Coordinates of N, CA and C in Angstrom, one line a residue:
M1 N 10.8 -24.7 -2.5 CA 9.6 -23.5 -3.4 C 8.6 -23.0 -2.7
K2 N 8.1 -24.0 -1.9 CA 6.9 -23.7 -0.6 C 7.2 -22.3 0.3
E3 N 8.6 -22.8 0.4 CA 8.9 -21.8 1.5 C 9.3 -20.5 0.8
R4 N 9.8 -20.6 -0.5 CA 10.0 -19.2 -1.5 C 8.7 -18.7 -1.3
T5 N 8.1 -19.2 -1.9 CA 6.3 -18.9 -2.2 C 5.8 -18.4 -0.9
A6 N 5.8 -18.8 0.4 CA 5.4 -18.4 1.6 C 6.2 -17.1 1.9
Q7 N 7.3 -17.0 1.5 CA 8.4 -15.7 2.1 C 8.0 -14.7 1.2
M8 N 7.4 -15.0 -0.2 CA 6.9 -13.5 -1.2 C 5.8 -13.3 -0.6
R9 N 5.2 -14.5 -0.2 CA 3.5 -13.8 0.2 C 3.4 -13.3 1.2
W10 N 4.2 -13.6 2.4 CA 4.5 -12.7 3.6 C 4.9 -11.3 2.9
E11 N 5.9 -11.3 2.4 CA 6.5 -9.5 2.1 C 5.3 -8.7 1.2
A12 N 4.8 -9.7 0.2 CA 3.4 -8.8 -0.5 C 2.5 -8.3 0.7
R13 N 2.1 -9.6 1.8 CA 0.9 -8.8 2.4 C 1.7 -7.7 3.4
T14 N 2.8 -7.5 3.8 CA 3.3 -6.8 4.7 C 3.9 -5.1 4.1
Q15 N 4.0 -5.4 2.8 CA 4.6 -4.1 2.3 C 4.0 -2.9 2.5
G16 N 2.3 -3.0 2.6 CA 2.1 -1.9 3.1 C 1.8 -1.6 4.6
P17 N 1.6 -2.4 5.5 CA 1.9 -2.1 6.5 C 3.1 -1.8 7.2
L18 N 4.4 -2.3 6.4 CA 5.9 -1.6 6.8 C 5.9 -0.2 6.8
L19 N 5.2 0.1 5.1 CA 5.7 1.6 4.8 C 4.5 2.8 6.1
G20 N 3.6 2.2 6.3 CA 2.4 2.7 7.2 C 3.6 2.9 8.7
L21 N 4.1 2.0 8.9 CA 5.3 2.3 10.3 C 6.5 3.0 10.1
A22 N 6.9 3.1 9.1 CA 8.0 3.9 8.7 C 7.6 5.2 8.7
V23 N 6.3 5.6 8.2 CA 5.8 6.6 8.0 C 5.8 7.2 9.9
A24 N 5.3 6.3 10.6 CA 4.9 6.3 11.9 C 6.6 7.0 12.7
F25 N 7.5 5.8 12.0 CA 8.7 6.1 12.8 C 9.2 7.5 12.5
A26 N 9.2 7.9 11.5 CA 9.5 9.1 10.6 C 9.0 10.4 11.8
V27 N 7.9 10.5 11.6 CA 7.1 11.3 12.6 C 7.8 11.3 14.4
A28 N 7.9 10.0 14.6 CA 8.4 9.9 16.3 C 9.8 10.3 16.2
Y29 N 10.4 10.6 15.2 CA 12.1 10.4 15.1 C 11.9 12.2 14.8
A30 N 11.2 12.9 14.5 CA 11.5 14.5 13.8 C 11.0 14.9 14.6
V31 N 9.7 14.6 15.5 CA 9.1 15.5 16.3 C 10.0 16.1 17.7
P32 N 11.1 14.9 18.4 CA 11.9 15.8 19.3 C 12.9 16.8 18.4
I33 N 13.2 16.4 17.5 CA 14.2 17.2 16.9 C 13.6 18.6 16.2
V34 N 12.4 18.8 15.8 CA 12.2 19.8 15.2 C 11.4 20.6 16.2
A35 N 10.9 19.8 17.1 CA 10.2 21.0 18.4 C 11.0 20.2 19.8
P36 N 12.2 20.7 20.3 CA 13.0 20.3 21.0 C 12.2 20.6 22.5
G37 N 11.2 21.7 22.5 CA 10.9 22.7 23.7 C 9.4 21.6 24.1
A38 N 9.0 20.7 23.5 CA 7.6 20.1 23.7 C 7.7 19.4 25.2
D39 N 6.4 19.2 25.4 CA 6.2 18.5 26.6 C 7.0 17.3 26.9
A40 N 7.3 16.7 28.0 CA 7.9 15.4 28.0 C 7.3 14.4 27.7
W41 N 6.1 14.4 28.1 CA 5.5 13.6 27.4 C 5.5 13.0 25.8
V42 N 5.3 14.4 25.0 CA 5.5 14.4 23.7 C 6.9 13.4 23.4
H43 N 7.8 13.7 24.1 CA 9.1 12.6 23.7 C 8.9 11.5 24.2
S44 N 8.6 11.3 25.5 CA 7.8 10.0 25.9 C 7.0 9.1 24.8
V45 N 6.0 9.7 24.4 CA 5.4 8.9 23.3 C 6.2 8.7 22.3
C46 N 7.2 9.6 21.4 CA 7.6 9.6 20.4 C 8.9 8.7 20.6
T47 N 9.2 8.2 21.8 CA 10.4 7.2 22.3 C 9.3 5.9 22.3
L48 N 7.9 5.9 22.6 CA 7.8 4.5 22.5 C 7.7 4.0 21.4
A49 N 6.8 5.0 20.8 CA 6.6 4.7 19.0 C 8.0 4.0 18.3
E50 N 9.0 4.6 18.5 CA 9.8 4.5 18.0 C 10.2 2.7 18.5
W51 N 10.2 2.6 19.5 CA 10.5 1.7 20.2 C 9.7 -0.1 19.5
A52 N 8.2 0.7 19.6 CA 7.3 0.1 18.7 C 7.3 -0.6 17.6
V53 N 8.0 0.7 16.7 CA 8.3 -0.1 15.3 C 9.3 -0.8 15.1
W54 N 10.3 -0.4 15.7 CA 11.5 -1.0 15.8 C 11.2 -2.7 16.2
A55 N 10.1 -3.0 17.2 CA 9.9 -4.2 17.6 C 9.3 -4.8 16.2
A56 N 8.6 -4.1 15.9 CA 7.7 -4.6 14.2 C 8.4 -5.4 13.3
F57 N 9.5 -4.1 13.4 CA 10.5 -4.7 11.9 C 11.1 -5.5 12.6
A58 N 11.7 -5.7 13.7 CA 12.5 -6.9 14.6 C 11.8 -8.3 14.1
G59 N 10.7 -8.3 14.3 CA 9.5 -9.2 14.1 C 9.4 -9.9 12.5
D60 N 9.2 -8.8 11.7 CA 9.2 -9.1 10.3 C 10.6 -9.7 9.8
Y61 N 11.6 -9.1 10.4 CA 13.2 -9.8 9.9 C 12.7 -11.3 10.2
L62 N 12.7 -11.7 11.8 CA 12.7 -12.9 12.0 C 11.9 -13.9 11.2
V63 N 10.7 -13.3 10.9 CA 9.3 -14.1 9.9 C 10.1 -14.5 8.8
R64 N 10.7 -13.2 7.8 CA 11.5 -13.5 6.7 C 12.6 -14.4 6.7
L65 N 13.5 -14.3 7.5 CA 14.5 -15.3 8.1 C 13.6 -16.6 8.3
A66 N 13.0 -17.0 9.1 CA 12.5 -18.5 9.0 C 11.8 -18.9 7.6
L67 N 11.2 -17.9 6.9 CA 10.7 -18.4 5.8 C 11.6 -18.4 4.6
A68 N 12.7 -18.0 4.6 CA 13.7 -17.8 3.5 C 14.1 -19.3 3.5
P69 N 14.3 -19.7 2.1 CA 14.9 -21.3 1.5 C 16.1 -21.5 2.3
G70 N 17.1 -20.5 2.1 CA 18.6 -20.5 2.8 C 18.8 -19.6 4.0
K71 N 18.6 -19.9 5.1 CA 18.9 -18.7 6.0 C 20.4 -17.8 5.9
W72 N 21.5 -18.5 5.6 CA 22.4 -17.7 5.9 C 22.9 -17.1 4.4
L73 N 22.0 -17.5 3.5 CA 22.0 -16.6 2.1 C 21.2 -15.5 2.4
F74 N 19.9 -15.6 3.4 CA 19.2 -14.2 3.5 C 19.6 -13.2 4.4
V75 N 20.5 -13.6 5.5 CA 21.6 -13.0 6.4 C 22.6 -12.5 5.3
R76 N 23.1 -12.8 4.5 CA 24.0 -12.0 3.5 C 23.6 -11.0 2.8
S77 N 22.4 -11.4 2.5 CA 21.4 -10.7 1.2 C 20.7 -9.4 2.0
H78 N 20.8 -9.7 3.5 CA 20.2 -8.4 3.6 C 21.1 -7.9 5.0
P79 N 21.9 -7.1 4.7 CA 22.9 -6.9 5.6 C 22.5 -5.4 6.5
L80 N 21.7 -4.7 5.9 CA 21.2 -3.4 6.0 C 19.8 -4.0 7.1
D81 N 19.2 -4.9 6.8 CA 18.1 -5.0 7.6 C 18.6 -5.7 8.9
L82 N 19.6 -6.1 8.9 CA 20.3 -7.0 10.0 C 20.6 -5.7 11.1
L83 N 21.6 -5.0 10.4 CA 21.9 -3.7 11.1 C 21.2 -3.0 11.7
A84 N 20.6 -2.8 11.1 CA 19.0 -1.9 11.4 C 18.4 -2.6 12.7
V85 N 18.3 -3.8 12.9 CA 17.0 -4.3 13.8 C 18.3 -4.9 14.9
A86 N 19.7 -5.0 14.7 CA 20.5 -5.2 16.2 C 21.1 -4.2 16.7
L87 N 21.2 -3.0 16.2 CA 21.8 -1.6 16.6 C 20.8 -0.7 16.7
P88 N 19.8 -0.7 17.2 CA 18.7 0.4 17.4 C 18.9 1.8 18.3
L89 N 19.9 1.2 19.3 CA 20.3 2.1 20.1 C 21.2 3.4 20.0
V90 N 22.0 3.0 18.6 CA 22.8 4.0 17.8 C 22.2 4.9 17.3
Q91 N 22.4 6.0 17.6 CA 21.4 7.4 17.1 C 21.7 7.4 15.3
P92 N 22.6 7.5 14.5 CA 22.8 7.7 13.7 C 22.2 6.3 13.0
L93 N 22.3 5.0 13.3 CA 21.9 3.7 12.5 C 20.3 3.9 12.6
R94 N 19.9 4.3 13.4 CA 18.3 4.2 13.9 C 17.7 4.6 12.5
L95 N 18.4 5.8 11.8 CA 17.8 6.1 10.6 C 18.0 4.7 9.2
L96 N 18.9 3.9 9.7 CA 19.0 2.8 8.7 C 17.7 2.0 8.6
R97 N 16.7 2.0 9.6 CA 15.7 1.4 9.7 C 14.6 1.9 8.5
L98 N 15.0 3.1 8.4 CA 14.1 4.2 7.4 C 14.6 3.8 5.6
V99 N 16.0 3.8 6.0 CA 16.5 3.5 4.7 C 16.5 2.2 4.1
S100 N 16.2 1.2 5.4 CA 16.4 -0.4 4.8 C 14.8 -0.5 4.4
T101 N 13.7 0.3 4.7 CA 12.5 0.3 4.7 C 12.2 0.7 3.5
L102 N 12.8 1.9 2.8 CA 12.6 2.2 1.6 C 13.5 0.9 0.2
L103 N 14.7 0.6 1.0 CA 15.2 -0.3 0.3 C 14.5 -1.5 -0.2
L104 N 13.5 -1.8 0.9 CA 12.5 -3.0 0.6 C 11.2 -2.6 -0.4
V105 N 11.0 -1.4 -0.4 CA 10.1 -1.1 -1.0 C 10.5 -1.3 -2.7
G106 N 12.0 -0.9 -2.6 CA 12.6 -0.9 -4.4 C 12.7 -2.2 -4.5
R107 N 12.9 -3.0 -3.4 CA 13.6 -4.7 -4.1 C 11.9 -5.2 -4.2
R108 N 11.0 -4.7 -3.9 CA 9.6 -5.0 -4.3 C 8.9 -4.9 -5.7
A109 N 9.8 -3.5 -6.0 CA 9.2 -2.8 -7.5 C 10.4 -3.1 -8.6
R110 N 11.4 -4.6 -8.0 CA 12.9 -4.6 -9.3 C 12.2 -4.6 -10.6
M111 N 10.8 -5.4 -10.6 CA 10.2 -6.1 -11.9 C 9.8 -4.8 -12.4
A112 N 9.2 -3.6 -11.6 CA 8.3 -2.7 -12.3 C 8.7 -1.7 -13.5
P113 N 8.0 -1.7 -14.1 CA 8.4 -0.6 -15.3 C 9.2 0.7 -15.0
Q114 N 10.3 1.2 -15.8 CA 11.0 2.0 -15.6 C 10.7 3.5 -14.7
I115 N 9.6 3.7 -15.2 CA 8.9 5.2 -14.5 C 8.5 4.7 -13.1
T116 N 8.0 3.5 -12.9 CA 7.3 3.2 -11.7 C 8.7 3.2 -10.2
L117 N 9.7 2.3 -11.0 CA 11.2 2.2 -10.2 C 11.8 3.4 -10.2
T118 N 11.5 4.4 -10.7 CA 12.3 5.5 -10.8 C 11.5 6.6 -9.7
T119 N 9.8 6.2 -9.9 CA 9.0 6.9 -8.5 C 9.5 6.3 -7.1
Y120 N 10.0 5.2 -7.1 CA 10.3 4.7 -5.8 C 12.0 5.2 -5.2
V121 N 12.5 5.1 -6.2 CA 14.1 6.0 -6.1 C 13.7 7.3 -5.7
G122 N 12.9 8.0 -6.1 CA 12.9 9.4 -5.9 C 12.6 9.6 -4.7
G123 N 11.4 9.0 -4.4 CA 11.2 8.9 -2.6 C 12.1 8.6 -1.9
A124 N 12.8 7.6 -2.2 CA 14.2 7.1 -1.4 C 15.1 8.2 -1.6
V125 N 15.4 9.0 -2.5 CA 16.1 10.3 -2.0 C 15.6 11.3 -1.2
V126 N 14.3 11.6 -1.5 CA 13.7 12.7 -0.7 C 13.9 12.2 1.1
G127 N 13.3 10.9 0.8 CA 13.5 10.6 2.4 C 14.9 10.6 3.1
L128 N 15.9 10.2 2.3 CA 17.4 10.1 3.0 C 17.5 11.5 3.3
M129 N 17.2 12.7 2.1 CA 17.4 14.2 2.4 C 17.0 14.8 3.5
M130 N 16.0 14.2 4.0 CA 15.2 14.9 5.1 C 15.5 14.3 6.4
F131 N 15.7 12.7 6.6 CA 16.1 12.1 7.5 C 17.8 12.4 7.6
G132 N 18.4 12.6 6.9 CA 19.8 13.2 6.9 C 19.7 14.5 7.6
S133 N 19.1 15.1 7.4 CA 18.7 16.6 7.7 C 18.8 16.2 9.4
L134 N 17.9 15.9 9.4 CA 17.2 15.7 11.1 C 18.2 14.9 12.1
A135 N 19.1 13.9 11.4 CA 19.9 13.7 11.9 C 21.1 14.3 12.3
V136 N 21.6 15.3 11.3 CA 23.0 16.0 11.4 C 22.4 17.3 12.4
L137 N 21.0 17.8 12.2 CA 20.6 18.8 13.2 C 20.9 18.5 14.7
R138 N 20.5 16.8 14.9 CA 20.8 16.8 16.2 C 21.9 16.9 16.7
V139 N 22.9 16.3 16.0 CA 24.2 16.1 16.5 C 24.6 17.5 16.9
E140 N 24.5 18.3 15.5 CA 25.2 19.5 15.3 C 24.7 21.1 16.0
R141 N 23.5 20.6 16.4 CA 22.7 21.7 17.4 C 23.3 22.4 18.3
D142 N 23.6 21.6 18.9 CA 24.3 22.1 20.4 C 26.0 21.6 20.1
A143 N 26.8 21.5 19.4 CA 28.1 21.6 19.1 C 28.4 23.3 19.3
P144 N 29.9 23.3 20.0 CA 30.3 25.0 20.4 C 30.4 25.1 19.5
D145 N 31.2 24.7 18.5 CA 31.2 25.4 16.9 C 30.6 25.2 15.7
G146 N 29.3 24.8 16.0 CA 28.4 24.4 15.0 C 27.9 25.3 14.0
N147 N 27.7 25.3 13.1 CA 27.3 26.3 11.9 C 25.5 26.0 11.7
I148 N 25.2 24.8 11.8 CA 23.9 24.0 11.5 C 22.9 23.8 12.7
K149 N 22.1 25.5 13.1 CA 21.1 25.4 14.1 C 19.9 25.3 13.9
T150 N 19.4 25.2 12.4 CA 18.1 25.0 12.1 C 17.9 24.5 11.2
L151 N 16.3 23.9 11.0 CA 15.9 23.1 10.5 C 16.4 23.2 8.7
G152 N 15.8 24.6 8.2 CA 16.6 25.2 7.5 C 17.9 24.9 7.1
D153 N 19.0 25.3 7.7 CA 20.4 25.0 7.5 C 20.2 23.4 7.1
A154 N 20.0 22.8 8.2 CA 20.5 21.6 7.8 C 19.6 20.5 6.3
V155 N 18.2 21.2 6.4 CA 18.1 20.9 4.9 C 19.0 21.5 3.7
W156 N 19.4 22.5 3.8 CA 20.2 23.1 2.7 C 21.5 22.3 2.6
W157 N 22.0 22.0 3.6 CA 23.2 21.2 3.9 C 23.0 20.1 3.0
S158 N 21.8 19.2 4.0 CA 21.6 18.0 3.0 C 21.6 17.9 1.8
F159 N 21.0 18.8 0.9 CA 20.9 19.5 -0.7 C 21.8 19.4 -1.1
T160 N 22.6 20.2 -0.8 CA 24.4 20.1 -1.5 C 25.1 19.2 -1.2
T161 N 24.7 18.6 -0.1 CA 25.7 17.3 0.3 C 25.2 16.3 -0.7
M162 N 24.2 16.2 -0.8 CA 23.6 14.8 -1.7 C 24.3 15.1 -3.5
T163 N 24.1 16.2 -3.8 CA 24.4 16.6 -5.1 C 25.7 16.9 -5.0
T164 N 26.6 16.8 -4.1 CA 28.0 17.2 -4.1 C 28.5 18.7 -4.7
V165 N 27.5 19.2 -4.5 CA 27.9 21.0 -4.8 C 28.8 21.3 -3.8
G166 N 28.4 21.1 -2.3 CA 29.2 21.5 -1.1 C 29.9 23.0 -1.2
Y167 N 28.8 24.1 -1.0 CA 29.1 25.6 -1.1 C 30.3 25.7 0.2
G168 N 29.9 25.1 1.3 CA 31.1 25.2 2.3 C 30.4 26.2 3.2
D169 N 28.8 27.1 2.9 CA 28.6 27.8 4.2 C 27.7 27.1 5.2
H170 N 27.6 25.9 5.1 CA 27.2 24.9 6.1 C 28.2 23.7 6.0
A171 N 28.5 23.5 7.2 CA 29.1 22.0 7.7 C 29.4 21.5 8.9
P172 N 29.4 20.0 8.9 CA 29.5 19.5 10.1 C 30.8 19.4 10.8
T173 N 30.9 20.2 12.3 CA 32.3 20.0 13.2 C 32.3 19.0 13.7
T174 N 31.3 18.5 14.0 CA 31.6 16.9 15.4 C 31.8 15.9 13.9
G175 N 32.9 14.5 14.4 CA 33.1 13.7 13.9 C 31.6 12.8 13.8
L176 N 30.7 13.0 14.6 CA 29.6 12.2 14.0 C 28.9 12.7 13.2
G177 N 28.8 14.2 13.1 CA 28.1 14.6 12.0 C 28.9 14.7 10.6
R178 N 30.4 14.2 10.7 CA 31.1 14.5 9.4 C 31.0 12.8 9.1
L179 N 30.4 11.8 9.8 CA 30.2 10.5 9.6 C 28.9 10.5 8.6
L180 N 27.7 11.2 9.6 CA 27.1 11.2 8.8 C 26.8 12.1 7.3
A181 N 27.6 12.7 7.0 CA 28.0 13.6 5.9 C 28.6 12.8 4.7
V182 N 29.6 11.9 5.2 CA 30.3 11.1 4.2 C 28.9 9.8 4.0
G183 N 28.2 9.4 4.9 CA 27.1 8.5 4.2 C 26.3 9.0 3.5
L184 N 25.5 10.4 3.7 CA 24.8 10.8 2.7 C 25.5 11.2 1.6
M185 N 26.7 11.9 1.4 CA 27.1 11.6 0.0 C 27.2 10.6 -0.7
I186 N 27.7 9.7 -0.2 CA 27.9 8.1 -0.9 C 26.4 7.8 -1.2
S187 N 25.2 7.7 -0.3 CA 24.2 7.3 -0.5 C 23.3 8.1 -1.8
G188 N 23.9 9.4 -1.6 CA 22.6 10.7 -2.6 C 23.5 10.3 -4.1
I189 N 25.0 10.1 -4.1 CA 25.2 9.8 -5.4 C 25.0 8.5 -5.9
A190 N 24.7 7.6 -5.1 CA 23.9 6.1 -5.7 C 22.5 6.4 -6.1
L191 N 21.8 7.0 -5.0 CA 20.5 7.2 -5.7 C 20.0 8.1 -6.7
L192 N 20.7 8.7 -6.6 CA 21.0 9.9 -7.6 C 21.0 9.2 -9.0
G193 N 22.3 8.6 -9.0 CA 22.7 7.6 -10.3 C 21.5 7.0 -10.6
V194 N 21.1 6.1 -9.9 CA 19.8 5.3 -10.3 C 18.8 6.1 -10.8
V195 N 18.5 7.0 -10.3 CA 17.3 8.0 -10.8 C 18.0 8.4 -12.6
T196 N 19.1 9.0 -12.4 CA 19.3 9.3 -13.9 C 19.2 8.2 -14.5
A197 N 20.2 6.8 -14.4 CA 19.8 6.0 -15.1 C 18.6 5.2 -15.5
N198 N 17.3 5.4 -14.8 CA 16.4 5.2 -15.0 C 15.6 5.9 -16.1
I199 N 15.7 7.2 -16.0 CA 15.3 8.1 -16.4 C 15.8 8.1 -18.1
A200 N 17.1 8.1 -18.1 CA 17.7 7.4 -19.6 C 17.5 6.1 -20.3
A201 N 17.1 5.2 -19.5 CA 16.7 4.2 -20.0 C 15.3 3.8 -20.6
W202 N 14.4 5.0 -19.8 CA 13.4 5.6 -20.2 C 13.0 6.0 -21.6
F203 N 13.9 7.0 -21.7 CA 13.9 7.6 -23.2 C 14.4 6.6 -24.3
I204 N 15.6 5.7 -23.9 CA 16.2 5.1 -24.8 C 14.9 4.0 -25.5
A205 N 14.2 3.6 -24.4 CA 13.3 2.3 -24.7 C 12.5 3.1 -25.4
R206 N 12.0 4.5 -25.3 CA 10.8 4.8 -26.3 C 11.6 5.0 -27.5
F207 N 12.5 5.7 -27.7 CA 13.0 5.8 -28.7 C 13.2 4.7 -29.6
E208 N 13.4 3.6 -28.7 CA 13.5 2.1 -29.7 C 12.6 1.8 -30.3
R209 N 11.2 1.7 -29.4 CA 10.1 1.5 -29.8 C 9.5 2.7 -30.9
D210 N 9.8 3.5 -31.1 CA 9.6 4.5 -31.8 C 10.3 4.0 -33.4
D211 N 11.4 3.7 -33.4 CA 12.5 3.2 -34.6 C 11.6 1.8 -34.7
A212 N 11.2 0.7 -34.0 CA 10.8 -0.1 -34.4 C 9.4 -0.3 -35.4
E213 N 8.4 0.6 -34.9 CA 7.2 1.2 -35.6 C 7.6 1.8 -36.5
E214 N 8.7 2.6 -36.7 CA 9.2 3.3 -38.3 C 9.7 2.4 -39.2
R215 N 10.5 1.2 -38.5 CA 10.7 0.4 -39.3 C 9.6 -0.5 -40.1
R216 N 8.9 -1.1 -39.4 CA 7.7 -2.0 -39.5 C 6.6 -0.9 -40.5
Q217 N 6.4 0.4 -40.2 CA 5.6 1.1 -41.6 C 6.8 1.0 -43.1
T218 N 7.8 1.4 -42.5 CA 9.0 1.3 -44.1 C 8.4 0.0 -44.4
A219 N 8.6 -1.1 -43.8 CA 8.6 -2.6 -44.4 C 7.1 -2.6 -44.9
L220 N 6.2 -2.0 -44.7 CA 4.7 -2.7 -45.0 C 4.6 -1.6 -46.3
L221 N 5.3 -0.3 -46.2 CA 5.5 0.5 -47.7 C 6.2 -0.2 -48.9
E222 N 7.5 -0.6 -48.2 CA 8.1 -1.6 -49.4 C 7.3 -2.8 -50.3
A223 N 6.5 -3.7 -48.8 CA 5.9 -4.6 -49.6 C 4.6 -4.2 -50.3
L224 N 4.2 -2.8 -50.0 CA 2.6 -2.4 -51.1 C 3.2 -2.0 -52.2
T225 N 4.6 -1.4 -52.0 CA 5.4 -1.0 -53.4 C 5.3 -2.0 -54.4
A226 N 6.0 -3.1 -53.8 CA 6.4 -4.5 -54.6 C 5.0 -5.0 -55.2
E227 N 4.3 -5.2 -54.1 CA 2.7 -5.8 -54.6 C 2.1 -4.8 -55.8
V228 N 2.3 -3.2 -55.9 CA 2.0 -2.5 -57.1 C 2.5 -2.6 -58.1
K229 N 4.1 -3.0 -58.2 CA 5.0 -3.1 -59.2 C 4.5 -4.4 -60.2
Q230 N 3.9 -5.5 -58.7 CA 3.8 -7.1 -59.5 C 2.6 -6.7 -60.3
L231 N 1.7 -6.1 -59.9 CA 0.2 -5.8 -60.4 C 0.5 -4.8 -61.6
R232 N 1.1 -3.7 -61.6 CA 1.7 -3.2 -63.1 C 2.3 -4.3 -64.2
R233 N 3.2 -4.9 -63.7 CA 3.6 -5.8 -64.6 C 2.7 -7.2 -64.9
E234 N 1.3 -7.5 -64.3 CA 0.4 -8.5 -64.4 C -0.4 -7.7 -65.6
V235 N -0.9 -6.1 -65.1 CA -1.7 -5.8 -65.6 C -0.8 -5.5 -67.7
A236 N 0.3 -5.3 -67.4 CA 1.1 -4.7 -68.5 C 1.0 -6.3 -69.3
R237 N 1.3 -7.5 -68.7 CA 1.1 -8.7 -69.6 C -0.1 -9.0 -70.0
L238 N -0.9 -8.9 -69.4 CA -1.8 -9.1 -69.9 C -2.9 -8.0 -70.9
S239 N -2.5 -7.2 -70.6 CA -2.7 -5.7 -72.0 C -2.1 -6.2 -73.3
G240 N -0.7 -6.7 -73.0 CA -0.3 -7.3 -74.5 C -0.7 -8.7 -75.2
T241 N -1.3 -9.3 -74.3 CA -1.8 -10.7 -74.5 C -2.9 -9.8 -75.0
E242 N -4.0 -9.3 -75.0 CA -5.3 -8.9 -75.6 C -5.1 -8.3 -77.0
A243 N -4.0 -7.4 -77.1 CA -3.6 -6.8 -77.7 C -3.3 -7.6 -79.2
S244 N -2.2 -8.8 -78.7 CA -1.7 -9.7 -79.8 C -3.0 -10.7 -80.3
A245 N -3.7 -11.1 -79.3 CA -5.1 -11.9 -79.6 C -6.0 -11.3 -81.1
S246 N -6.1 -9.9 -80.4 CA -6.9 -8.8 -81.3 C -6.3 -8.8 -82.7
V247 N -5.0 -8.9 -83.1 CA -4.3 -8.6 -84.5 C -5.1 -9.8 -85.3
P248 N -4.4 -11.0 -85.1 CA -5.8 -12.1 -85.6 C -6.8 -11.9 -86.1
E249 N -7.6 -11.6 -85.1 CA -8.8 -11.4 -85.6 C -9.1 -10.1 -86.5
Q250 N -8.6 -9.3 -86.4 CA -8.7 -8.3 -87.5 C -8.1 -8.6 -88.8
A251 N -7.1 -9.4 -89.1 CA -6.5 -10.1 -90.0 C -7.6 -10.9 -90.9
D252 N -8.3 -12.0 -90.3 CA -9.8 -12.8 -90.5 C -10.5 -12.0 -91.0
S253 N -10.8 -10.5 -90.8 CA -11.6 -10.2 -91.0 C -11.5 -9.7 -92.1

């Protein structure tokens, strides 16, 4: 129990710094793609920043593994974290570190209200779309037959892919780009489904609260009506008793 408590305290303390490191990694990953003609030192700084963030996440994973009460259970329940830490050099999988961070924030919000959870998942959808766009642009921009040449093309393709619209005006032509498309489609459907489900759950909960309040008010009105009827019967009984008592008095007089 003490180890579990220590793990929870560590995750609570590191949630904010990890999110800040994820933003730094996002910037370092995006700059060389958006500005490929930047100076060499800019690319070098971005590469160093990516490695520094990866080292921080790797250290966080090792600490959480050490604090976990069941080591093998922790490894099995966090496969995305392990994959992102173990395979940092594979270009598409480097994005898993960002996705893992978003999922980490989502796990912290597991017991949060529906609206808060939807906000977290909505942020994950936006992050996945943007970094899916960057990844496919890096892969497809230099492809001989590629038709995704600009960031605008990549964002449009990412949006239509996540929503399964698939207009077909932009599509990856390389094997790696198509692999990214499959991952984006599966992840997009799952995340958008979670957003829809949580919004529906919020409306259902709101309607249930309204129905419960209406039933409570109805019960109060029924109880008040019963009390009024009882008072009327009591008044009628008392009035009848007074009337019968006044008749003998008149007879005596």
